[in-house]
CSV table of C-alpha atoms and ligand atoms in Angstrom, one decimal:
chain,number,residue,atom,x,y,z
A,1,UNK,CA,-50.6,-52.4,42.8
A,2,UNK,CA,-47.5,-52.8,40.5
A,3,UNK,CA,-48.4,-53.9,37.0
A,4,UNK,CA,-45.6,-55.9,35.0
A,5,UNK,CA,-44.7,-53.4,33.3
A,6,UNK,CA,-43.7,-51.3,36.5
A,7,UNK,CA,-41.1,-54.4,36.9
A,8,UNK,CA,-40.0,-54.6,33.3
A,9,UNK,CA,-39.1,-50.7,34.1
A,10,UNK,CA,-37.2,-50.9,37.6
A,11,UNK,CA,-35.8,-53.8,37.3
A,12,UNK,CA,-32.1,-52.5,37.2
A,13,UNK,CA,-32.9,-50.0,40.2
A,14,UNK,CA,-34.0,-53.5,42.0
A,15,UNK,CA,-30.5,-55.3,41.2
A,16,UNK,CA,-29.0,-52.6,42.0
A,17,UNK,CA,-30.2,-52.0,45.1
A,18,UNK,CA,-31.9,-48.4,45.0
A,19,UNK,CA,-35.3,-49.1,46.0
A,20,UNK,CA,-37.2,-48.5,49.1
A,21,UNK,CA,-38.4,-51.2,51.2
A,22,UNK,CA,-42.0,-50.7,50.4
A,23,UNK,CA,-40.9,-51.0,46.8
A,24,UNK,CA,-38.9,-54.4,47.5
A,25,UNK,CA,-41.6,-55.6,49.7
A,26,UNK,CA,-44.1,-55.0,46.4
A,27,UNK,CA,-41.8,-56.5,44.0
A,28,UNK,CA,-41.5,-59.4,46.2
A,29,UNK,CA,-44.9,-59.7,46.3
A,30,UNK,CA,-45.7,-59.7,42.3
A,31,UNK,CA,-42.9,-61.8,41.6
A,32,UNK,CA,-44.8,-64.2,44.3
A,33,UNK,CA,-48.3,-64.0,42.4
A,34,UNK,CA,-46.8,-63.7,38.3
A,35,UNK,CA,-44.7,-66.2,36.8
A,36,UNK,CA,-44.2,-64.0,33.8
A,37,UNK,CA,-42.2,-61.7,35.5
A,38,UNK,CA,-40.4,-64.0,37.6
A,39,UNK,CA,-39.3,-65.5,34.6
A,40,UNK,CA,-38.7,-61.8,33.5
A,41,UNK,CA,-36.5,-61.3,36.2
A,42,UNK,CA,-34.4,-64.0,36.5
A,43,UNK,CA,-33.6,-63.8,32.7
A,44,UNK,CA,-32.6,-60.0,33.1
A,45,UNK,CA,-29.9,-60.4,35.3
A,46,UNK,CA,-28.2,-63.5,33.0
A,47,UNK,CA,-28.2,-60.8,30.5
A,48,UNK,CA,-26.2,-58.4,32.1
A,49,UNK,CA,-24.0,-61.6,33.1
A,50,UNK,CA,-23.1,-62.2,29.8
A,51,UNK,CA,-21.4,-59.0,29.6
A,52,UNK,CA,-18.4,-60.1,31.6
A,53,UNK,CA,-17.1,-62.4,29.6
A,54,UNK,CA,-17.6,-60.7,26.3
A,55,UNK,CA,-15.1,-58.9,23.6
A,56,UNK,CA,-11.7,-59.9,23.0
A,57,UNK,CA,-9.7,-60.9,26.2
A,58,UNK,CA,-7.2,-57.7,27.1
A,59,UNK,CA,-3.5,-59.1,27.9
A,60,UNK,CA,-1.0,-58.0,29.8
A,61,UNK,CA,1.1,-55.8,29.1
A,62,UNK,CA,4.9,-57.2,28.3
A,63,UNK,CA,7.7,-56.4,30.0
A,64,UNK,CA,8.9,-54.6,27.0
A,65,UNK,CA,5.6,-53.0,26.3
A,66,UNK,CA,6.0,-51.8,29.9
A,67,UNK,CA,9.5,-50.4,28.8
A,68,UNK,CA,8.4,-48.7,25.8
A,69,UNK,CA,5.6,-46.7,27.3
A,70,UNK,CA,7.9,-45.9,30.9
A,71,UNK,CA,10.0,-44.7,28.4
A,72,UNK,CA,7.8,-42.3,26.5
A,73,UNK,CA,6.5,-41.0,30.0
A,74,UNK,CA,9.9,-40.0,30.9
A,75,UNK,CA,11.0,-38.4,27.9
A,76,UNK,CA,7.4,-36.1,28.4
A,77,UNK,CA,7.6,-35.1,31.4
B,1,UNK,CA,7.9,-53.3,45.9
B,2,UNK,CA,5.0,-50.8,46.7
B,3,UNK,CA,3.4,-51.6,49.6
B,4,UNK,CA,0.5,-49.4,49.6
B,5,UNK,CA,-1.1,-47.1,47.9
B,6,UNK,CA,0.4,-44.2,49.2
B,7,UNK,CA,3.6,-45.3,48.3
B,8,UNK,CA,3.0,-45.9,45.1
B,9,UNK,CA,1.8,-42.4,44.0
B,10,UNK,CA,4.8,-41.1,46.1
B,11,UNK,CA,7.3,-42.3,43.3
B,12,UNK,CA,5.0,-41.6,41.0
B,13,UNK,CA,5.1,-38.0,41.9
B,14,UNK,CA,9.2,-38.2,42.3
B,15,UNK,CA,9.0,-40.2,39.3
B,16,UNK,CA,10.3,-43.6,39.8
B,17,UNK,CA,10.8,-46.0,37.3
B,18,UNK,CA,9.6,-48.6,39.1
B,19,UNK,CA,6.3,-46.8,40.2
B,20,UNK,CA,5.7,-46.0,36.5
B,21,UNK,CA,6.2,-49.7,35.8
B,22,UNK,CA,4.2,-51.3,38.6
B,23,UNK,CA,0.9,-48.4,38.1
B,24,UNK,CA,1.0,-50.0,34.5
B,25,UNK,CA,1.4,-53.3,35.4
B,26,UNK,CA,-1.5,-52.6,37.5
B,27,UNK,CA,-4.0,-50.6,35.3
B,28,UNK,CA,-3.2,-50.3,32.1
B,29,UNK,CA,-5.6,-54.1,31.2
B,30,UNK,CA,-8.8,-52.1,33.2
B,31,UNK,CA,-7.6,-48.9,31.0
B,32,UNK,CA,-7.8,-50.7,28.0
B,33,UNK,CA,-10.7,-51.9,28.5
B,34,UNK,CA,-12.4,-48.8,29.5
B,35,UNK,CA,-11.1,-47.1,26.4
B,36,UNK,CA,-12.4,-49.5,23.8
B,37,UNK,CA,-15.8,-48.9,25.1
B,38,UNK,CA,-15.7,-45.8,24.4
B,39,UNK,CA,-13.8,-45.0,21.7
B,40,UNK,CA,-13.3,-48.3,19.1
B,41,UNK,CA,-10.2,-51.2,19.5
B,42,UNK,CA,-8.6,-49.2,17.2
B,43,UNK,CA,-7.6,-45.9,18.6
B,44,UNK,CA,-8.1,-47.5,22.5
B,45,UNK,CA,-4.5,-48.4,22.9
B,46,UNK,CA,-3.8,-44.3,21.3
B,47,UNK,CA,-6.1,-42.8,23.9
B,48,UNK,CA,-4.5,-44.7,27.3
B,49,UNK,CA,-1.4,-43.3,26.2
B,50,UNK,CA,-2.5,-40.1,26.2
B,51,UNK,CA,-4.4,-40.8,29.4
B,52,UNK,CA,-0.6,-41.6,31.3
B,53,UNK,CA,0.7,-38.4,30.1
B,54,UNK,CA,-2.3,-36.5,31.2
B,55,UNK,CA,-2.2,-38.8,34.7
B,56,UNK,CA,1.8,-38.1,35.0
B,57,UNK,CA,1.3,-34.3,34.2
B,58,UNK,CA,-1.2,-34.5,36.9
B,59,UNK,CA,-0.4,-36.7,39.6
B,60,UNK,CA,1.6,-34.3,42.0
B,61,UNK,CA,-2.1,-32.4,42.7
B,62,UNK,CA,-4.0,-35.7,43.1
B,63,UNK,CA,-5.9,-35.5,46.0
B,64,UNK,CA,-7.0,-39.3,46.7
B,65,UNK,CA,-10.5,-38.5,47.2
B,66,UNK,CA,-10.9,-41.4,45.4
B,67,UNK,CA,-8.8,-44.4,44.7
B,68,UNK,CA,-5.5,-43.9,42.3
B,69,UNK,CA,-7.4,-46.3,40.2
B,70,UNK,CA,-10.1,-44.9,39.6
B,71,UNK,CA,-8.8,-41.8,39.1
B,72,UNK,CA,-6.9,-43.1,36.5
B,73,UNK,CA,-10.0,-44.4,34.8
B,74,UNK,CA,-12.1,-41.3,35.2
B,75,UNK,CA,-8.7,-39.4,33.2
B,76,UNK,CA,-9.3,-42.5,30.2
B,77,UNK,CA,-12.7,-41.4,30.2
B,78,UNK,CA,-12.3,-37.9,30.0
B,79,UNK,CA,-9.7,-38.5,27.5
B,80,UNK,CA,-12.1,-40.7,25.4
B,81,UNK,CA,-14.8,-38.4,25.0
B,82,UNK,CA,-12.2,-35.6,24.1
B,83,UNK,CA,-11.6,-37.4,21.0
B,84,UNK,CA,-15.5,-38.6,20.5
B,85,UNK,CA,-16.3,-35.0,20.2
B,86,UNK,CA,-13.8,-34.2,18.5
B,87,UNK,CA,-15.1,-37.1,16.2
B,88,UNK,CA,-18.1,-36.1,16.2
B,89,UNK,CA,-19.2,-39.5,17.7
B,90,UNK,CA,-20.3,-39.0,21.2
B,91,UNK,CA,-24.1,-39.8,21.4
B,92,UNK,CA,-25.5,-37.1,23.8
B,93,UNK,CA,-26.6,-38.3,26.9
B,94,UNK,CA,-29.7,-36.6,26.7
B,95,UNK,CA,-30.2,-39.0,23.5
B,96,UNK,CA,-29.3,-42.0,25.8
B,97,UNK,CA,-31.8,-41.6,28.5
B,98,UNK,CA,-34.9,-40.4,26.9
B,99,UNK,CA,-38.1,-42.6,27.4
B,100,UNK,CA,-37.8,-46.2,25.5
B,101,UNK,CA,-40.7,-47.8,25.0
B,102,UNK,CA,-38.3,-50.8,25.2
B,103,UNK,CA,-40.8,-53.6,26.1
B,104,UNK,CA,-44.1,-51.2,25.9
B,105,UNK,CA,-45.6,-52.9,23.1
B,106,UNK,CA,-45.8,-56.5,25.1
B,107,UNK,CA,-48.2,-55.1,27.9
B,108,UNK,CA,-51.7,-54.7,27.7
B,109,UNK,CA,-53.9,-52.0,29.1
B,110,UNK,CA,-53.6,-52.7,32.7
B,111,UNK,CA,-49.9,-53.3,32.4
B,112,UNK,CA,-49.8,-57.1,32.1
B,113,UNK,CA,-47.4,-59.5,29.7
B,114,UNK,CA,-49.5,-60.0,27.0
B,115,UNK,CA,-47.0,-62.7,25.9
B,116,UNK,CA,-44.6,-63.3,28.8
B,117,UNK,CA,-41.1,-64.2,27.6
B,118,UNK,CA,-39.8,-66.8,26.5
B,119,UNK,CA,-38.2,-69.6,28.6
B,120,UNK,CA,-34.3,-69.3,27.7
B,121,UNK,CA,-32.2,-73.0,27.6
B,122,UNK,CA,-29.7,-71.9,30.2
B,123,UNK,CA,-29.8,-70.9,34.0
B,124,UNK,CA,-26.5,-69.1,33.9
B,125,UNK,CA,-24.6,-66.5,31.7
B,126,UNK,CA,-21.7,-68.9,31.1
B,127,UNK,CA,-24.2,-71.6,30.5
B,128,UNK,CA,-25.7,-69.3,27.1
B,129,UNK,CA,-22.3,-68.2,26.2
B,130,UNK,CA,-21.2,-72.0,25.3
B,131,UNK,CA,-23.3,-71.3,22.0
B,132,UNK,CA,-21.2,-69.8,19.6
B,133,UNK,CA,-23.6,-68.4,17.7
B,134,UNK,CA,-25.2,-66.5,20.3
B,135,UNK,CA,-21.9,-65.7,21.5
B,136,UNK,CA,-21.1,-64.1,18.5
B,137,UNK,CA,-24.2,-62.2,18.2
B,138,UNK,CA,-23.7,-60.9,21.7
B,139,UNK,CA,-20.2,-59.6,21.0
B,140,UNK,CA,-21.3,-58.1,18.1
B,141,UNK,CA,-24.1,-56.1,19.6
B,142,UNK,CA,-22.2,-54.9,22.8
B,143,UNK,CA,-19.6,-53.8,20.5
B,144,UNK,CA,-22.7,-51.6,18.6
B,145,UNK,CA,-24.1,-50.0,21.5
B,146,UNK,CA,-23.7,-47.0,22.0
B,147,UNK,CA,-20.6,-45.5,23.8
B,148,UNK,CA,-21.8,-44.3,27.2
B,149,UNK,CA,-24.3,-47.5,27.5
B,150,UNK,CA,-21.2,-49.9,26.6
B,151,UNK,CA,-18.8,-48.5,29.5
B,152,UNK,CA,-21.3,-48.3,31.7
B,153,UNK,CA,-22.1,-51.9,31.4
B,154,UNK,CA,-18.7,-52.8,31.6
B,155,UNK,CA,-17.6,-51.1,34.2
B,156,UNK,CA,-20.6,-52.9,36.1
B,157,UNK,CA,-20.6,-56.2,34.8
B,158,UNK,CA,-16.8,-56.7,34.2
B,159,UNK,CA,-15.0,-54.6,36.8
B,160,UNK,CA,-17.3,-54.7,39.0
B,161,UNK,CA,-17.7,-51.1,40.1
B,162,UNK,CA,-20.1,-49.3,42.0
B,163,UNK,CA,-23.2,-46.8,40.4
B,164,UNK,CA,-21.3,-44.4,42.4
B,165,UNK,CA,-18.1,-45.4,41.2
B,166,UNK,CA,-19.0,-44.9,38.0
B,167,UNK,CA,-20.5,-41.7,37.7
B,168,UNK,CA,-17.2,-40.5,39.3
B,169,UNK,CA,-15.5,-42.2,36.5
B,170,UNK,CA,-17.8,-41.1,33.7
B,171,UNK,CA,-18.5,-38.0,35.4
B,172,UNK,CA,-22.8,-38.8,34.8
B,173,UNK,CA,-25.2,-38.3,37.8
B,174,UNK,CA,-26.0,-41.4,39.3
B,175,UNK,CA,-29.8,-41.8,37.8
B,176,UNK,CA,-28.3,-41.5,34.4
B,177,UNK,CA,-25.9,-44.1,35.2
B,178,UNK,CA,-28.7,-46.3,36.4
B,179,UNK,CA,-30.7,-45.6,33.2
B,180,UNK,CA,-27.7,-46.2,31.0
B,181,UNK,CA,-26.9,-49.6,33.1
B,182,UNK,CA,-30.8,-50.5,32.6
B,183,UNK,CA,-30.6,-49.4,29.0
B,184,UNK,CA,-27.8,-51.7,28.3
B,185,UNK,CA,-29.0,-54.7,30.0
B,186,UNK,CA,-32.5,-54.3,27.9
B,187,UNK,CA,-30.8,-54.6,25.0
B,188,UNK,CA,-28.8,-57.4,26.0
B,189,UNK,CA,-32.1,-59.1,27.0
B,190,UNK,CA,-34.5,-58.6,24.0
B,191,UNK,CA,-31.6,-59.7,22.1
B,192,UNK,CA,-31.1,-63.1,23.9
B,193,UNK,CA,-34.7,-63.1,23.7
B,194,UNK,CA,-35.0,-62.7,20.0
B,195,UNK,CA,-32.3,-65.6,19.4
B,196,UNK,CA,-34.0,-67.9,21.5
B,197,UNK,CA,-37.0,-67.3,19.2
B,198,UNK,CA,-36.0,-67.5,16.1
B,199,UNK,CA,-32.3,-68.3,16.1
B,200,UNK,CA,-31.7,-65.1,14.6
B,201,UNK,CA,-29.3,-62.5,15.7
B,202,UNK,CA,-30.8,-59.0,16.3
B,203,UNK,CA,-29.8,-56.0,14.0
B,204,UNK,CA,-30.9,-52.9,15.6
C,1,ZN,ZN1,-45.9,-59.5,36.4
């Protein structure tokens, strides 16, 4: 039987998508029966959510920011 | 002006302005990115320069087994962790991926919650980012984690790439990507946890 803390441990390798079917059939299967981990579950993947919109915003580069570095590249090579 | 690919590397190999120009229009924002994971905002904008030279030097013997993107991301990476060690700052892997008894000390015996977790007040990852305060928190911890975890995650979460994508980038097996990813996300998770609780942002 898997225990909640087999879930707590494979989690990722669920979201991911590198279990077996007998392991996805199980999982489905506690997740049906304990509220806890459902819970558990659901809450892990916001986590990693919140990653993509994290950290300051990278623009663009400018034009002239383009220029600068083409320029640097071609004197280099 | 480039219409494929192909093209694009083409007059990159024979030089063309305009290739150089539309490859950093392209890449240079997932570049960026990549490198301040790694390596600090400081010294990230430093370390994708050197990563073009290195890429320019390179690019005639490209041999687009994988995509010129990432490619180009697997040479910031490499690049990066040049300068860690030569920092002194790259956590080894081995370090990263040893047992964590992350959440061992909420199970009892027979591996049940002893205290399932805490209900969180929001359904969504946007929906808990509208809190400032957490916000913060979270930016300051992902910014903390270590530098292996904190590509991998990004590379995941923001760009979107695939495990195997990634250990081509960051040139780790696949199981230590997966570990790195789960690592990562646990971190993220006892932390949102730990706020919810007590309205505290975690330390460690
Ligand atoms: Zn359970």
């Amino acid at each position: 039987m898997l225990s909640c803390k087999d879930v707590s441990e494979t989690v990722t390798d669920h979201l991911e998508g590198s279990t077996s079917f007998q392991d996805r059939v199980a999982l489905r299967f506690h997740l049906l029966i304990c509220k806890h981990c459902r819970r558990f579950y659901q809450q892990f993947q916001i986590a990693g959510g919140v990653s993509g919109s994290l950290g300051d915003e990278v623009s663009e580069p400018t034009d002239d920011e383009i220029d600068a570095l083409v320029r640097k590249l071609k004197a280099r090579n | 002006m480039y219409e494929s690919e192909d093209a694009l590397i083409k007059g990159l190999v024979n030089g063309e302005d305009a290739a150089f120009r539309a490859a950093i229009k392209q890449y240079q924002v997932s570049m960026i990115y990549l490198a301040r994971n790694l390596v600090g905002d400081k010294i990230a904008d430093e370390v994708v320069q050197k990563a073009w030279f290195s890429a320019m030097k390179a690019i005639p013997r490209f041999e687009k087994r994988s995509s010129l993107k990432t490619w180009l991301l697997r040479i910031v990476a490499n690049e990066g962790k040049t300068r860690l060690r030569k920092e002194n700052r790259m956590t080894s892997l081995e370090a990263l991926t040893e047992a964590d008894p992350a959440f061992a000390t909420r199970f009892d015996d027979t591996g049940h919650w002893e205290t399932g977790p805490a209900q969180w007040d929001a359904d969504s990852p946007d929906e808990l980012m509208t809190r400032d305060e957490l916000k913060a928190c979270m930016d300051q911890l992902i910014e903390a984690l270590p530098e292996m975890q904190g590509a991998t995650l990004n590379l995941r979460e923001r760009q979107g790439y695939s495990l195997k994508e990634i250990c081509n980038i960051l040139e780790v097996s696949e199981s230590n990507v997966r570990v790195l990813l789960h690592r990562a996300r646990t971190r993220l998770f006892r932390c949102i946890e730990n706020f919810e609780q007590t309205g505290d942002c975690c330390t460690s």
